[in-house]
Amino acid sequence: MDHLEHLADLLPTYYARLFPFPDYYRWLSYGNVNTFSHREFSFTLEDDIYLRFQSFKSLKELELEIKRLLPFKIDIGAVYNVNPKDYHKGANFIPVERELVFDIDMTDYDDVRTCCSSTDICSKCWKFMTLACKILDSALRLDFGYKHILWVFSGRRGIHCWVCDSNARTLTTTERGAVAEYLQIIEGGQYMKKKVNLPGDKIHHSIKRALEMIEAVFVPFCVEEQDILGTDERMENFLQIISDDDARQELKTLFGQYNSSKDRWNIFVKYIQNKKTTGDKKWYQYRHLIEEIMLQYAYPRLDIAVSKGLNHLLKSPFCVHPKTGKVCIPFTANTVDKFQPDNVPTITTLIEEINEFDLKDKTEQETYDLNAKKIKDYKKTSINKSLRIFQEFLWNLSNERKDSRLKQNDEKMDF
Amino acid sequence: MEYTKKRRLTIKPKSNGLEDIYQHDLQMYDFPPRGELLLTEFEQLAKERLRLLQHVENNAVRTDLKTPEERKQNLSTALTKDGLKYYAHLLYAKSCNSPTETDLEYRRKDHISHFILRLSYCFESDNLSWFINQEVEFFKLRFSSLDKEGVEKLLNTHKIDCQQITLEEKDKFREELHLSTSSARIKNIDVTEFYKVPFHKVTDLVRSRRVYLNQGIAFIPQADLVSLFASYFKKNLYDGMPEARMSIGRMYGDERITSCLKSLNNVVDKISVVWTTDTTPVDKLDELSKTSYPLCMRILHEALKTHHHLKNSGRMQYGLFIKGIGVTMTDALSFWKTEFTKKIDLAKFDKEYAYSIRHTYGKEGKQTNYTPLGCPKIISSSVSAGEYHGCAFKHMDQNSLRQKLFNYGVPAATINEIADLAREQNYLGACTAYFKFIHKRMPDKLISHPNVYFAESRVILANNATELENKDRLSQSGRFTSPGLASPSIGTPRNIDKGIGTPLRNTMTPKRDRGSMSSTKMGRTNMTPVRTARATPKRIETHLNDDDIAQLMSEDM
Ligand SMILES: [Zn+2]
């Protein structure tokens, strides 16, 4: 794909006719002008020119500047105590607010996905993202009580999650770190083969919930489709997770007696269950092993440094990915099963759609001589659906603001 | 606390009702002390509290001490030995409602000395977070000594917001409470009282997934109340700092007090001795990695040499370490460049990596002078797939650790010893055992920082070399001391600290104000970051790393 070549030509139209400036402003102001004007934006222009600490007093100012600079990438940073553009060099420049964000990138799955590697993705490995989205979304809602969660496609091979509840936006670094680590189960570097260790005899309710979602798809998805025990190399990687030398050897022999990944998985499960029930003296290290392995292969892999910092920048929704040309569109956890990166509209197709529509519209007008009706440009394109998701998210946010204002008024009335 | 310039520091007539003031063995320090104090007592109390906190810090590094009881025992022994009996007493105090004269006197000392150190530590963010970390640690240990009455009294006095759950709630969430609360905390759900608190009040329980969460509410068993109190205590300390700074302002002009406060601070500054004065040439690193590096750094060095790449956290850990052992920035740049360009082209290196290397030397971005990471930071680092940093004894599994040691020529018996210590989570012990094997003797100091390890190693190897010269004998440990390296001119440590043990800092001590890096609550209220003008636009996307590095350095432990 070579969108990069044309991107500079397409961006003027994209920003002029498709980028949803008013909704974008409604989102980032959260009903308060200062929240918007103290927000850091950063732009990456053509040729990697990088502008940090941009900020804008109004929707108009933002819109004009974006249309003037035509950024290849827009990042959103924190809301500061003062406006970043004028004061970021000042002595008292402090981030005060920021959505709680999560970044999940397919490259972190390279040791468990077998269909693709590095920047490539396909519909098979996209299922890792689908699962990650569902697991995180339910933990954020049920465990932490967050309601305003915006999921965004990162433009190429990952997803971003923006938790926008007001009590999430004001979390401190320590608190963000705690949430991120609570949700991070897979840990360990090159020299730590077993990356999930569940302590104690019981399994935490949050992990249990995740396991239920994983178990429902594990065999068809990981064991069969990803074929995690299909080759010698994959079996070797799998066996390294088992720390006990004897068990590893025995399993290796057992695996040799079967041909398919599924049969090998089944015999593995049987072998471990047997260890647990027959009172093997090492049963303790096997008590959660099956669960731990499923988690290692399928639980969300988070880049938690992104989540911990207040001032960490994250790519904005509705950016266009400069390599793929795809738009970073929002989606929801409820419909994530239907989301396919291949179907994400690219800047090229969107602009074609507008042109087609205009052409058709013009012909119709000529034919029937009707009054020209103004239709919003995005409604003419396949980005329409994503925008409706975004608007619904905004609607929920503003409803809650109204509710809390009413509540405050009620409280005042009491006096 | 206010002071006048008289010889005796007085504000208000001394109240005799110590019993009214000090109702509890464990204090939240939410009001400043009143009364008068001799300057000599002022100084003595301050110095003793500082020693206390240093002991607390040393104690906290001991990952081999698992239970609060073991930790308290160890700390108590150290305190008693150091003549700080009253702190040892307070460590075990239960809250006792009818305090003796001595009890009250101890409580008074505790109160006053805490506030003196507040004054001394309230200005600099690094010092402050060190001070608060130690105070919180000491608080937690003391909290674990309280009896039921003691806990309840503390809850009531400080009106800590937490609600006991009803029987209906307990029945409703019985299964979840059972699953998500550590077994050690709840022997029997029916006789355990649970409290509801907002999750952000018990971040340590959330972080380690040891608590049941529902809609942002944490259900904590009685035994975990310590987390709630500790976070209340910590917030209290941070919130009290502006007032401490103001009191200092009022004391301006009293030379003796200000110089005393300053001296307290200096002690701590000298503690984190890790720098090496002399320049270490990069062509010696291969050899040094075998003779004088701790295992974590040897592995990073090896990974870099093998893969010609290290991910960000690995670059930070190793890059700061070699900065600390005296590799100049120019040398460091060429060192990283030589390795990285075996895999990527020069332009990419310059664009993506050179900046962050200069940054660690304080030459780019916020110009913060970063200090090498210490063991607590390294041990607590998070390590992901494809990464090699962290503590070798914590972040390597047994098989990988054993294999690695075997490859490095460590004999089987020693491998067993080291691997067992690692499995028992005695990381410092394992590191020391590795040191002992390499040097054929124990280090003189507690190994609590990779650069301390290195410094110790260089001293021993230099002494060996001198001895050998004196005796004009051939090297017997030639395997580990090449003549070039054993010469004291490379990497000789300066300022071997003669303080108590080897206190180490959880947070680093860069020379410049790093206020801007702290995004904690404290950071929001009072920091004065020093930023230098940065010309925009710049072509370096990796500016983003500023924040990652800052993040890494400023995180709470
Ligand atoms: Zn794929």
CSV table of C-alpha atoms in Angstrom, one decimal, chain A residues 12-218:
chain,number,residue,atom,x,y,z
A,12,PRO,CA,-6.9,18.9,2.8
A,13,THR,CA,-10.2,17.3,1.7
A,14,TYR,CA,-10.2,15.0,4.7
A,15,TYR,CA,-9.8,17.8,7.2
A,16,ALA,CA,-12.1,20.1,5.3
A,17,ARG,CA,-15.0,17.7,4.8
A,18,LEU,CA,-14.7,14.7,7.0
A,19,PHE,CA,-12.9,15.2,10.3
A,20,PRO,CA,-15.6,15.7,12.9
A,21,PHE,CA,-14.4,18.9,14.4
A,22,PRO,CA,-17.5,19.9,16.4
A,23,ASP,CA,-17.9,16.4,18.0
A,24,TYR,CA,-14.2,16.3,18.6
A,25,TYR,CA,-14.4,19.6,20.5
A,26,ARG,CA,-17.5,18.5,22.4
A,27,TRP,CA,-15.6,15.4,23.5
A,28,LEU,CA,-12.4,17.1,24.7
A,29,SER,CA,-14.0,20.0,26.4
A,30,TYR,CA,-16.2,17.8,28.6
A,31,GLY,CA,-18.5,20.8,29.0
A,32,ASN,CA,-15.8,23.1,30.1
A,33,VAL,CA,-13.8,25.5,27.8
A,34,ASN,CA,-10.7,25.3,30.0
A,35,THR,CA,-10.5,21.6,29.8
A,36,PHE,CA,-10.2,22.0,26.1
A,37,SER,CA,-7.9,25.0,26.0
A,38,HIS,CA,-5.4,23.5,28.5
A,39,ARG,CA,-5.1,20.3,26.6
A,40,GLU,CA,-1.9,19.4,24.9
A,41,PHE,CA,-2.1,18.4,21.3
A,42,SER,CA,0.9,17.4,19.3
A,43,PHE,CA,1.2,17.2,15.5
A,44,THR,CA,3.5,15.2,13.3
A,45,LEU,CA,3.7,16.9,10.0
A,46,GLU,CA,5.0,15.6,6.7
A,47,ASP,CA,8.7,14.7,6.9
A,48,ASP,CA,8.5,13.9,10.6
A,49,ILE,CA,8.4,17.5,11.7
A,50,TYR,CA,7.1,17.2,15.2
A,51,LEU,CA,5.3,19.8,17.2
A,52,ARG,CA,4.6,19.3,20.8
A,53,PHE,CA,2.6,21.4,23.3
A,54,GLN,CA,0.1,22.8,20.9
A,55,SER,CA,-3.1,24.1,22.5
A,56,PHE,CA,-6.2,25.9,21.3
A,57,LYS,CA,-8.6,28.4,22.8
A,58,SER,CA,-11.6,27.3,20.8
A,59,LEU,CA,-12.9,24.9,18.3
A,60,LYS,CA,-12.4,27.5,15.6
A,61,GLU,CA,-8.7,27.9,16.4
A,62,LEU,CA,-8.1,24.1,16.4
A,63,GLU,CA,-9.9,23.7,13.2
A,64,LEU,CA,-8.0,26.5,11.4
A,65,GLU,CA,-4.6,25.3,12.7
A,66,ILE,CA,-5.3,21.7,11.6
A,67,LYS,CA,-6.4,22.7,8.2
A,68,ARG,CA,-3.4,24.9,7.9
A,69,LEU,CA,-0.8,22.4,9.1
A,70,LEU,CA,-2.5,19.3,7.7
A,71,PRO,CA,-0.9,17.0,10.3
A,72,PHE,CA,-0.1,13.4,9.3
A,73,LYS,CA,-0.7,12.4,12.9
A,74,ILE,CA,-2.4,14.1,15.9
A,75,ASP,CA,-1.6,13.0,19.4
A,76,ILE,CA,-3.6,13.9,22.5
A,77,GLY,CA,-1.8,14.6,25.7
A,78,ALA,CA,-2.9,15.8,29.2
A,79,VAL,CA,-4.9,18.7,30.4
A,80,TYR,CA,-2.5,21.0,32.2
A,81,ASN,CA,-3.0,23.6,34.9
A,82,VAL,CA,-2.2,26.3,32.3
A,83,ASN,CA,-2.4,26.4,28.5
A,84,PRO,CA,0.5,24.4,27.2
A,85,LYS,CA,1.3,26.5,24.2
A,86,ASP,CA,2.2,29.6,26.2
A,87,TYR,CA,3.3,28.1,29.4
A,88,HIS,CA,4.9,24.7,28.9
A,89,LYS,CA,8.3,26.2,29.5
A,90,GLY,CA,7.2,27.8,32.7
A,91,ALA,CA,8.2,26.7,36.1
A,92,ASN,CA,4.8,25.6,37.2
A,93,PHE,CA,3.5,23.5,34.4
A,94,ILE,CA,1.7,20.4,35.7
A,95,PRO,CA,-0.6,17.9,34.1
A,96,VAL,CA,-3.8,17.8,36.1
A,97,GLU,CA,-6.2,15.6,34.1
A,98,ARG,CA,-6.1,12.9,31.5
A,99,GLU,CA,-8.3,10.0,30.3
A,100,LEU,CA,-7.2,6.6,31.5
A,101,VAL,CA,-5.8,5.0,28.4
A,102,PHE,CA,-4.8,1.6,27.2
A,103,ASP,CA,-2.8,0.6,24.2
A,104,ILE,CA,-2.8,-2.9,22.8
A,105,ASP,CA,-0.6,-3.6,19.9
A,106,MET,CA,-0.5,-6.8,17.9
A,107,THR,CA,3.3,-7.0,17.9
A,108,ASP,CA,3.2,-7.9,21.6
A,109,TYR,CA,1.5,-11.1,20.6
A,110,ASP,CA,4.3,-12.2,18.3
A,111,ASP,CA,5.3,-15.1,20.6
A,112,VAL,CA,1.8,-16.5,20.6
A,113,ARG,CA,0.4,-15.8,17.2
A,114,THR,CA,1.5,-18.0,14.3
A,115,CYS,CA,-0.4,-16.6,11.3
A,116,CYS,CA,1.5,-13.3,11.0
A,117,SER,CA,4.4,-11.4,12.6
A,118,SER,CA,5.5,-7.8,13.3
A,119,THR,CA,3.3,-5.3,11.4
A,120,ASP,CA,1.2,-7.7,9.6
A,121,ILE,CA,-2.3,-8.7,10.7
A,122,CYS,CA,-5.1,-10.9,9.4
A,123,SER,CA,-8.6,-11.8,10.4
A,124,LYS,CA,-7.2,-14.8,12.4
A,125,CYS,CA,-4.9,-12.8,14.7
A,126,TRP,CA,-7.4,-9.9,15.0
A,127,LYS,CA,-9.3,-12.2,17.3
A,128,PHE,CA,-6.6,-11.5,19.9
A,129,MET,CA,-7.7,-7.9,19.8
A,130,THR,CA,-11.4,-8.8,19.9
A,131,LEU,CA,-10.8,-10.8,23.0
A,132,ALA,CA,-8.7,-8.1,24.6
A,133,CYS,CA,-11.3,-5.5,24.0
A,134,LYS,CA,-14.1,-7.7,25.6
A,135,ILE,CA,-12.0,-8.7,28.6
A,136,LEU,CA,-10.8,-5.2,29.4
A,137,ASP,CA,-14.1,-3.5,28.7
A,138,SER,CA,-15.9,-5.8,31.2
A,139,ALA,CA,-13.2,-5.4,33.8
A,140,LEU,CA,-13.3,-1.6,33.5
A,141,ARG,CA,-17.0,-1.5,33.8
A,142,LEU,CA,-17.7,-4.2,36.4
A,143,ASP,CA,-14.6,-4.0,38.6
A,144,PHE,CA,-13.9,-0.3,38.4
A,145,GLY,CA,-17.4,1.0,37.6
A,146,TYR,CA,-16.4,3.1,34.5
A,147,LYS,CA,-19.1,3.9,32.0
A,148,HIS,CA,-17.7,6.1,29.4
A,149,ILE,CA,-15.3,4.0,27.4
A,150,LEU,CA,-14.2,4.8,23.9
A,151,TRP,CA,-12.6,2.1,21.9
A,152,VAL,CA,-10.6,3.2,18.9
A,153,PHE,CA,-8.8,1.3,16.1
A,154,SER,CA,-5.2,2.5,16.0
A,155,GLY,CA,-5.0,2.6,12.3
A,156,ARG,CA,-2.9,-0.5,11.6
A,157,ARG,CA,-2.5,-3.4,14.0
A,158,GLY,CA,-3.9,-2.4,17.4
A,159,ILE,CA,-6.6,-0.8,19.5
A,160,HIS,CA,-6.7,2.0,22.0
A,161,CYS,CA,-9.1,2.4,24.9
A,162,TRP,CA,-10.0,5.8,26.3
A,163,VAL,CA,-11.8,5.8,29.7
A,164,CYS,CA,-13.4,9.2,30.0
A,165,ASP,CA,-15.4,9.1,33.2
A,166,SER,CA,-14.6,12.2,35.3
A,167,ASN,CA,-13.2,10.1,38.1
A,168,ALA,CA,-11.0,8.3,35.7
A,169,ARG,CA,-9.6,11.5,34.2
A,170,THR,CA,-8.5,12.7,37.6
A,171,LEU,CA,-6.6,9.6,38.7
A,172,THR,CA,-3.1,10.2,40.0
A,173,THR,CA,-0.1,8.4,38.5
A,174,THR,CA,0.0,5.9,41.4
A,175,GLU,CA,-3.7,5.2,40.9
A,176,ARG,CA,-3.4,4.7,37.2
A,177,GLY,CA,-0.4,2.4,37.9
A,178,ALA,CA,-2.6,0.3,40.2
A,179,VAL,CA,-5.4,0.0,37.7
A,180,ALA,CA,-2.9,-0.9,34.9
A,181,GLU,CA,-1.2,-3.5,37.0
A,182,TYR,CA,-4.4,-5.0,38.2
A,183,LEU,CA,-5.3,-5.6,34.5
A,184,GLN,CA,-1.8,-6.8,33.6
A,185,ILE,CA,-1.4,-10.5,34.1
A,186,ILE,CA,1.2,-11.4,31.6
A,187,GLU,CA,4.7,-10.5,32.8
A,188,GLY,CA,8.2,-11.5,32.2
A,189,GLY,CA,11.0,-11.0,29.8
A,190,GLN,CA,13.1,-13.1,27.6
A,191,TYR,CA,14.3,-15.3,30.4
A,192,MET,CA,10.9,-15.9,32.0
A,193,LYS,CA,9.1,-18.5,30.0
A,194,LYS,CA,6.1,-18.9,32.2
A,195,LYS,CA,4.5,-15.4,32.1
A,196,VAL,CA,1.4,-15.9,34.2
A,197,ASN,CA,1.6,-16.9,37.8
A,198,LEU,CA,-1.6,-17.1,39.7
A,199,PRO,CA,-0.9,-16.9,43.5
A,200,GLY,CA,-2.7,-18.8,46.1
A,201,ASP,CA,-5.3,-21.6,45.8
A,202,LYS,CA,-8.1,-19.5,44.4
A,203,ILE,CA,-8.5,-17.5,41.3
A,204,HIS,CA,-9.4,-13.8,41.5
A,205,HIS,CA,-12.9,-13.0,40.3
A,206,SER,CA,-11.6,-10.7,37.6
A,207,ILE,CA,-9.3,-13.3,36.2
A,208,LYS,CA,-12.0,-15.8,36.5
A,209,ARG,CA,-14.3,-13.7,34.3
A,210,ALA,CA,-11.5,-13.3,31.8
A,211,LEU,CA,-10.9,-17.1,31.8
A,212,GLU,CA,-14.6,-17.7,31.0
A,213,MET,CA,-14.3,-15.6,27.9
A,214,ILE,CA,-11.1,-17.2,26.9
A,215,GLU,CA,-12.2,-20.8,27.6
A,216,ALA,CA,-15.2,-20.3,25.2
A,217,VAL,CA,-12.9,-19.8,22.3
A,218,PHE,CA,-9.6,-21.2,23.3
